[in-house]
Amino acid sequence: MSKKDLDWSSIGFNYHVADYRYVSNFKDGKWDDGAITTDSKIVLSEDAGVLHYAQEVFEGLKAYETEDGHIVCFRPDLNASRMEDSAKRLEMPAFPAERFIKAVDEVVKANEDWVPPFGSGATLYIRPVMFATGNVIGVKPADEYQFRIFVTPVGPYFKGGAKPIVVKVSDFDRAAPHGTGNIKAGLNYAMSLHAIVTAHEEGFAENVYLDAQSRTYIEETGGANILFVDADGNLVVPKSFTNSILPSITRRSIVQVAKDYLGLAVDERPVRLDEVHNFKEMGLCGTAAVISPVGKINDHGKEICFESGMDEMGPVIKKLYDTLTGIQMGEIEAPEGWVHIIK
Ligand code: PLP
Ligand code: COI
């Protein structure tokens, strides 16, 4: 085995067609045995449920090469259970959690050459996806599905890596109160596409979405949860009272790291847009985003500037970033069960 000849430090967050993927199909009420395949293409009937009523859910996690040459991934059990929750919400059959983890292992091992080298700054992004292949024409769930996992090496999600970004308060909503914001379904991202194109055209890296009910509270961005650091150096994490924030695995891990490794107090509560100017630091967190510092929020032309500024990560966000990535890369001892050894 030898690594692919890629310039790992400059690959960006893009899709590369790796050699292998894992596929299992659901038919006649059960999942088949599943297998590794080389075929990256999918042939669908024109009345496949995914094409009409958007029955699709997905996940995102990463595999890392550690300094001593192992390949590991981070808390895949939580991706497996979140995907079950997402599937149930869209009336899709869940792919069993233990099979999910086994499939991640198989597909990463098969694509070992695509796992970026330790220290390169890149990682292997793993994208499990499940969609309705069965026929529908009336509005109802399909009865056939495909579960697939493909991988692609990725660099930083935001251009410039760890440089602070500027985000804007969006006039669009990402998720309805008590809708599907708390699951990882493609339909939520379709909702956000016009908003992100608009934000990019205006020079912003991401959108901050407010709660759709009162447009008063901060929810999350299009692809990451939000963290704030208050004037006392403690962590404040927005909580939704309409259950419309995705339960980020990175955010849940950071909350534990903040408490147990850094001794910070953590306040998980609804956060009003009009109190954000009191905070010292802001970050976006997620599998793709890791922890990306935010220097400013633009609220309809009014700038909310964080003390940490536009040059580097603030000190608390930096500590959280270093500790979390140290745990993920095997350099800092992880809590029991967080680091899953693939090889
Ligand atoms: N919020 C949204 C809307 C996302 O797309 C993601 C990415 O997965 C996250 C939050 C972060 O979740 P996680 O940390 O589980 O990757
Ligand atoms: C992830 O972080 O895994 C996501 O799915 C976010 C997406 C915007 C790439």
Coordinates of C-alpha atoms and ligand atoms in Angstrom, one line a residue:
M1 CA 0.0 0.0 0.0
S2 CA 1.2 3.5 -0.7
K3 CA -0.5 6.8 -0.2
K4 CA -2.1 8.5 -3.2
D5 CA 0.0 11.2 -4.8
L6 CA -1.9 14.3 -3.6
D7 CA -0.7 17.6 -2.3
W8 CA -2.4 16.9 1.0
S9 CA -1.8 20.4 2.5
S10 CA -3.8 22.1 -0.3
I11 CA -6.7 19.8 -1.2
G12 CA -9.5 22.0 0.3
F13 CA -12.9 20.6 1.1
N14 CA -13.6 18.9 -2.2
Y15 CA -14.8 15.5 -3.5
H16 CA -12.1 13.1 -4.9
V17 CA -13.3 9.8 -6.3
A18 CA -11.7 7.3 -4.0
D19 CA -11.3 3.7 -5.0
Y20 CA -14.0 2.0 -2.9
R21 CA -17.4 2.6 -1.3
Y22 CA -19.7 0.5 0.8
V23 CA -23.3 -0.3 -0.4
S24 CA -26.2 -2.1 1.2
N25 CA -29.8 -2.1 -0.2
F26 CA -33.0 -2.4 1.7
K27 CA -35.7 -4.5 -0.1
D28 CA -38.6 -6.8 1.0
G29 CA -38.3 -5.4 4.5
K30 CA -34.6 -6.1 5.2
W31 CA -31.1 -4.8 4.5
D32 CA -28.9 -7.1 2.3
D33 CA -25.5 -8.2 3.4
G34 CA -23.8 -5.1 1.9
A35 CA -20.4 -5.1 0.2
I36 CA -17.5 -3.0 -0.8
T37 CA -17.7 -1.9 -4.5
T38 CA -15.7 0.3 -6.9
D39 CA -18.8 1.8 -8.6
S40 CA -19.3 5.4 -7.6
K41 CA -22.4 5.8 -9.8
I42 CA -26.0 5.2 -8.8
V43 CA -28.8 4.3 -11.3
L44 CA -32.3 5.3 -10.1
S45 CA -35.8 4.9 -11.4
E46 CA -37.4 8.3 -12.4
D47 CA -40.0 7.8 -9.6
A48 CA -37.5 7.0 -6.9
G49 CA -38.7 8.5 -3.6
V50 CA -35.5 10.5 -3.1
L51 CA -36.1 12.5 -6.3
H52 CA -39.6 13.6 -5.4
Y53 CA -40.2 13.7 -1.7
A54 CA -36.5 14.1 -0.6
Q55 CA -36.3 11.0 1.5
E56 CA -32.6 11.3 2.2
V57 CA -30.4 11.5 5.3
F58 CA -26.7 11.5 5.7
E59 CA -23.8 11.7 8.1
G60 CA -20.3 13.1 8.2
L61 CA -17.3 11.9 10.2
K62 CA -13.6 11.7 9.7
A63 CA -10.7 9.2 9.9
Y64 CA -7.3 10.3 11.0
E65 CA -3.8 8.8 10.8
T66 CA -2.1 8.9 14.1
E67 CA 1.5 9.6 14.7
D68 CA 2.2 5.9 15.3
G69 CA 0.5 4.9 12.1
H70 CA -2.9 3.8 13.3
I71 CA -6.1 4.9 11.5
V72 CA -8.8 6.0 13.9
C73 CA -12.2 7.7 13.7
F74 CA -14.0 9.8 16.3
R75 CA -17.2 8.6 18.0
P76 CA -18.7 6.8 15.1
D77 CA -21.3 5.3 17.5
L78 CA -22.9 8.8 17.7
N79 CA -23.1 9.2 14.0
A80 CA -24.7 5.7 13.8
S81 CA -27.3 6.6 16.3
R82 CA -28.0 10.1 14.9
M83 CA -28.5 8.5 11.5
E84 CA -31.0 6.2 13.0
D85 CA -32.8 9.2 14.5
S86 CA -32.7 11.0 11.2
A87 CA -34.0 7.9 9.3
K88 CA -36.9 7.4 11.7
R89 CA -38.0 11.0 11.4
L90 CA -38.3 10.6 7.6
E91 CA -40.0 7.2 7.9
M92 CA -37.0 5.3 6.6
P93 CA -35.7 2.0 7.9
A94 CA -32.7 2.5 10.3
F95 CA -29.4 1.0 9.2
P96 CA -28.3 -1.0 12.3
A97 CA -25.6 0.9 14.4
E98 CA -23.2 -2.1 14.7
R99 CA -23.4 -2.6 11.0
F100 CA -22.8 1.1 10.4
I101 CA -19.5 1.0 12.4
K102 CA -18.4 -2.2 10.7
A103 CA -19.1 -0.6 7.3
V104 CA -17.1 2.5 8.2
D105 CA -14.2 0.2 9.2
E106 CA -14.4 -1.7 5.9
V107 CA -14.6 1.3 3.6
V108 CA -11.8 3.2 5.4
K109 CA -9.5 0.1 5.4
A110 CA -10.2 -0.5 1.7
N111 CA -9.3 3.2 1.0
E112 CA -6.3 3.2 3.3
D113 CA -4.2 4.9 0.6
W114 CA -6.5 7.9 0.7
V115 CA -6.1 8.6 4.4
P116 CA -4.0 11.7 4.6
P117 CA -0.7 11.4 6.4
F118 CA -0.4 12.4 10.0
G119 CA 0.5 16.1 10.3
S120 CA -0.6 17.0 6.8
G121 CA -3.5 19.0 8.0
A122 CA -5.9 16.9 5.9
T123 CA -8.2 14.1 7.0
L124 CA -10.4 11.5 5.4
Y125 CA -14.0 12.7 5.3
I126 CA -16.5 9.8 5.6
R127 CA -20.0 10.4 4.1
P128 CA -22.6 7.8 5.0
V129 CA -25.8 8.5 3.0
M130 CA -29.2 6.8 2.8
F131 CA -31.9 7.5 0.3
A132 CA -35.2 6.1 -1.1
T133 CA -34.7 4.1 -4.3
G134 CA -38.2 2.6 -4.3
N135 CA -41.0 3.9 -6.4
V136 CA -43.5 6.5 -5.2
I137 CA -45.9 8.8 -6.9
G138 CA -48.4 9.6 -4.1
V139 CA -46.8 11.2 -1.1
K140 CA -45.7 8.3 1.0
P141 CA -42.5 6.6 2.2
A142 CA -40.8 4.3 -0.4
D143 CA -40.2 0.7 0.4
E144 CA -36.7 0.3 -1.0
Y145 CA -33.6 2.2 0.1
Q146 CA -29.8 2.3 -0.4
F147 CA -27.3 2.9 2.3
R148 CA -23.9 3.9 1.0
I149 CA -20.6 5.2 2.5
F150 CA -18.0 6.9 0.4
V151 CA -14.9 8.7 1.5
T152 CA -12.9 11.7 0.2
P153 CA -9.7 13.3 1.6
V154 CA -10.4 16.9 2.7
G155 CA -8.6 20.0 4.0
P156 CA -10.1 22.9 5.9
Y157 CA -13.8 23.6 5.3
F158 CA -13.3 27.4 5.4
K159 CA -10.7 28.9 3.1
G160 CA -7.7 30.1 5.2
G161 CA -8.0 27.3 7.7
A162 CA -7.8 28.6 11.2
K163 CA -8.2 32.3 10.2
P164 CA -11.2 34.0 11.7
I165 CA -14.2 34.4 9.4
V166 CA -17.0 36.9 9.1
V167 CA -20.6 35.5 9.2
K168 CA -23.9 37.3 8.6
V169 CA -27.3 37.1 10.2
S170 CA -29.6 35.5 7.6
D171 CA -33.0 36.7 6.8
F172 CA -33.8 33.2 5.7
D173 CA -34.7 30.3 8.0
R174 CA -32.9 27.0 8.0
A175 CA -35.4 24.9 9.9
A176 CA -39.0 25.3 11.1
P177 CA -39.8 25.1 14.8
H178 CA -40.3 21.4 15.7
G179 CA -39.5 20.6 12.1
T180 CA -36.4 18.7 10.9
G181 CA -33.6 21.0 12.0
N182 CA -32.5 18.4 14.6
I183 CA -31.9 15.7 12.0
K184 CA -29.2 15.4 9.3
A185 CA -31.4 15.4 6.2
G186 CA -30.5 16.8 2.8
L187 CA -33.7 18.8 2.8
N188 CA -32.4 21.1 5.5
Y189 CA -29.4 21.9 3.3
A190 CA -31.6 22.5 0.2
M191 CA -33.3 25.2 2.4
S192 CA -29.9 26.8 3.0
L193 CA -28.5 26.9 -0.6
H194 CA -29.9 30.2 -1.7
A195 CA -29.0 31.7 1.6
I196 CA -25.4 30.5 1.4
V197 CA -24.9 31.6 -2.3
T198 CA -26.3 35.0 -1.3
A199 CA -24.0 35.2 1.7
H200 CA -20.9 34.3 -0.3
E201 CA -21.8 36.9 -3.0
E202 CA -21.9 39.5 -0.2
G203 CA -18.5 38.3 1.0
F204 CA -19.5 36.3 4.1
A205 CA -18.3 32.8 4.9
E206 CA -21.5 31.5 6.5
N207 CA -25.0 32.4 7.7
V208 CA -26.1 32.6 11.3
Y209 CA -29.7 31.4 11.5
L210 CA -32.1 32.8 14.1
D211 CA -34.9 30.8 15.6
A212 CA -37.7 30.8 13.0
Q213 CA -40.4 31.4 15.6
S214 CA -39.3 34.6 17.2
R215 CA -36.2 35.6 15.2
T216 CA -34.6 36.6 18.5
Y217 CA -32.4 33.7 19.4
I218 CA -29.2 32.4 17.7
E219 CA -29.5 28.8 16.5
E220 CA -26.6 27.6 14.3
T221 CA -25.0 28.1 10.9
G222 CA -25.7 26.2 7.7
G223 CA -23.1 23.6 8.4
A224 CA -22.0 23.9 12.0
N225 CA -23.1 24.6 15.6
I226 CA -22.0 27.8 17.4
L227 CA -19.9 28.4 20.5
F228 CA -19.4 31.6 22.4
V229 CA -16.9 32.5 25.2
D230 CA -18.3 35.0 27.8
A231 CA -16.5 37.8 29.6
D232 CA -15.5 35.3 32.4
G233 CA -13.9 33.0 29.9
N234 CA -16.6 30.4 30.1
L235 CA -18.4 28.6 27.3
V236 CA -21.9 29.5 26.2
V237 CA -23.7 27.2 23.8
P238 CA -26.9 28.1 22.1
K239 CA -29.8 25.8 22.9
S240 CA -33.0 25.7 20.9
F241 CA -36.4 25.8 22.6
T242 CA -38.0 24.6 19.3
N243 CA -35.7 21.6 18.8
S244 CA -34.3 22.9 15.6
I245 CA -30.5 22.8 16.1
L246 CA -28.6 19.7 14.8
P247 CA -27.1 17.8 17.8
S248 CA -23.5 18.2 16.7
I249 CA -21.2 15.5 17.9
T250 CA -18.3 18.0 17.9
R251 CA -20.3 20.4 20.1
R252 CA -21.3 17.7 22.5
S253 CA -17.6 16.6 22.7
I254 CA -16.4 20.2 23.2
V255 CA -18.8 20.7 26.1
Q256 CA -17.3 17.7 27.8
V257 CA -13.7 18.8 27.0
A258 CA -14.5 22.3 28.3
K259 CA -15.7 20.9 31.6
D260 CA -13.5 17.9 32.2
Y261 CA -10.2 18.9 30.5
L262 CA -10.2 22.7 30.8
G263 CA -12.3 23.2 34.0
L264 CA -14.6 25.8 32.3
A265 CA -18.2 26.4 33.2
V266 CA -20.6 25.6 30.4
D267 CA -23.9 27.4 30.0
E268 CA -26.2 25.7 27.4
R269 CA -29.1 28.0 27.0
P270 CA -31.1 30.0 24.5
V271 CA -28.8 32.9 23.4
R272 CA -30.3 36.1 22.2
L273 CA -28.8 37.9 19.2
D274 CA -28.9 41.2 21.2
E275 CA -26.6 39.8 23.9
V276 CA -23.9 38.5 21.6
H277 CA -21.9 41.8 21.8
N278 CA -21.1 40.9 25.4
F279 CA -19.2 37.8 24.4
K280 CA -15.4 37.7 23.8
E281 CA -15.0 34.9 21.3
M282 CA -17.1 32.9 18.9
G283 CA -16.5 29.7 17.0
L284 CA -18.3 27.4 14.6
C285 CA -18.0 23.7 15.4
G286 CA -18.6 20.5 13.4
T287 CA -16.9 17.6 11.7
A288 CA -16.1 19.7 8.6
A289 CA -15.6 23.0 10.4
V290 CA -13.6 21.4 13.4
I291 CA -13.6 24.7 15.4
S292 CA -13.5 27.7 13.1
P293 CA -13.1 31.1 14.8
V294 CA -15.4 33.9 14.0
G295 CA -14.1 37.4 14.1
K296 CA -17.3 39.3 13.3
I297 CA -21.0 38.9 12.9
N298 CA -22.6 41.3 10.4
D299 CA -26.2 42.0 11.5
H300 CA -27.8 43.9 8.6
G301 CA -24.8 46.2 8.2
K302 CA -24.1 46.5 12.0
E303 CA -20.9 44.7 12.9
I304 CA -20.6 42.7 16.1
C305 CA -16.8 42.4 16.6
F306 CA -15.3 39.9 19.0
E307 CA -12.3 40.9 21.1
S308 CA -10.3 38.1 19.6
G309 CA -10.3 40.0 16.3
M310 CA -9.6 39.0 12.7
D311 CA -6.0 37.7 13.0
E312 CA -6.1 34.6 15.1
M313 CA -8.3 32.3 17.3
G314 CA -9.2 33.7 20.7
P315 CA -7.4 32.0 23.6
V316 CA -10.3 29.9 24.9
I317 CA -11.4 28.7 21.4
K318 CA -7.7 27.9 20.8
K319 CA -7.4 25.8 23.9
L320 CA -10.6 23.9 23.0
Y321 CA -9.3 23.4 19.4
D322 CA -6.0 22.1 20.6
T323 CA -7.5 19.8 23.1
L324 CA -10.2 18.4 20.8
T325 CA -7.9 17.8 17.9
G326 CA -5.2 16.4 20.2
I327 CA -7.8 13.8 21.4
Q328 CA -8.9 13.1 17.8
M329 CA -5.4 12.6 16.6
G330 CA -4.4 10.4 19.5
E331 CA -2.0 12.9 21.1
I332 CA -4.1 13.5 24.2
E333 CA -5.8 10.7 26.1
A334 CA -9.4 10.5 25.1
P335 CA -12.4 9.7 27.3
E336 CA -13.4 6.1 27.2
G337 CA -14.9 5.1 23.8
W338 CA -14.2 8.3 21.9
V339 CA -11.4 7.1 19.6
H340 CA -12.4 4.1 17.5
I341 CA -9.3 2.2 16.1
I342 CA -9.9 1.1 12.6
K343 CA -6.4 -0.2 11.9
Ligands
PLP1 N1 -24.9 21.7 12.2 C1 -25.1 21.5 10.9 C2 -26.2 22.1 10.2 C3 -24.2 20.6 10.3 O1 -24.4 20.3 9.0 C4 -23.2 20.0 11.0 C5 -22.3 19.0 10.4 O2 -22.4 17.9 10.5 C6 -23.1 20.3 12.3 C7 -24.0 21.2 12.9 C8 -22.0 19.7 13.2 O3 -22.3 18.4 13.5 P1 -21.1 17.3 13.8 O4 -20.3 17.9 14.9 O5 -21.8 16.1 14.3 O6 -20.4 17.1 12.6
COI2 C1 -20.1 17.9 8.5 O1 -19.5 18.7 9.2 O2 -19.9 16.7 8.4 C2 -21.2 18.4 7.6 O3 -22.0 17.6 7.2 C3 -21.3 19.8 7.3 C4 -21.4 20.0 5.8 C5 -21.6 21.4 5.7 C6 -20.1 19.6 5.1

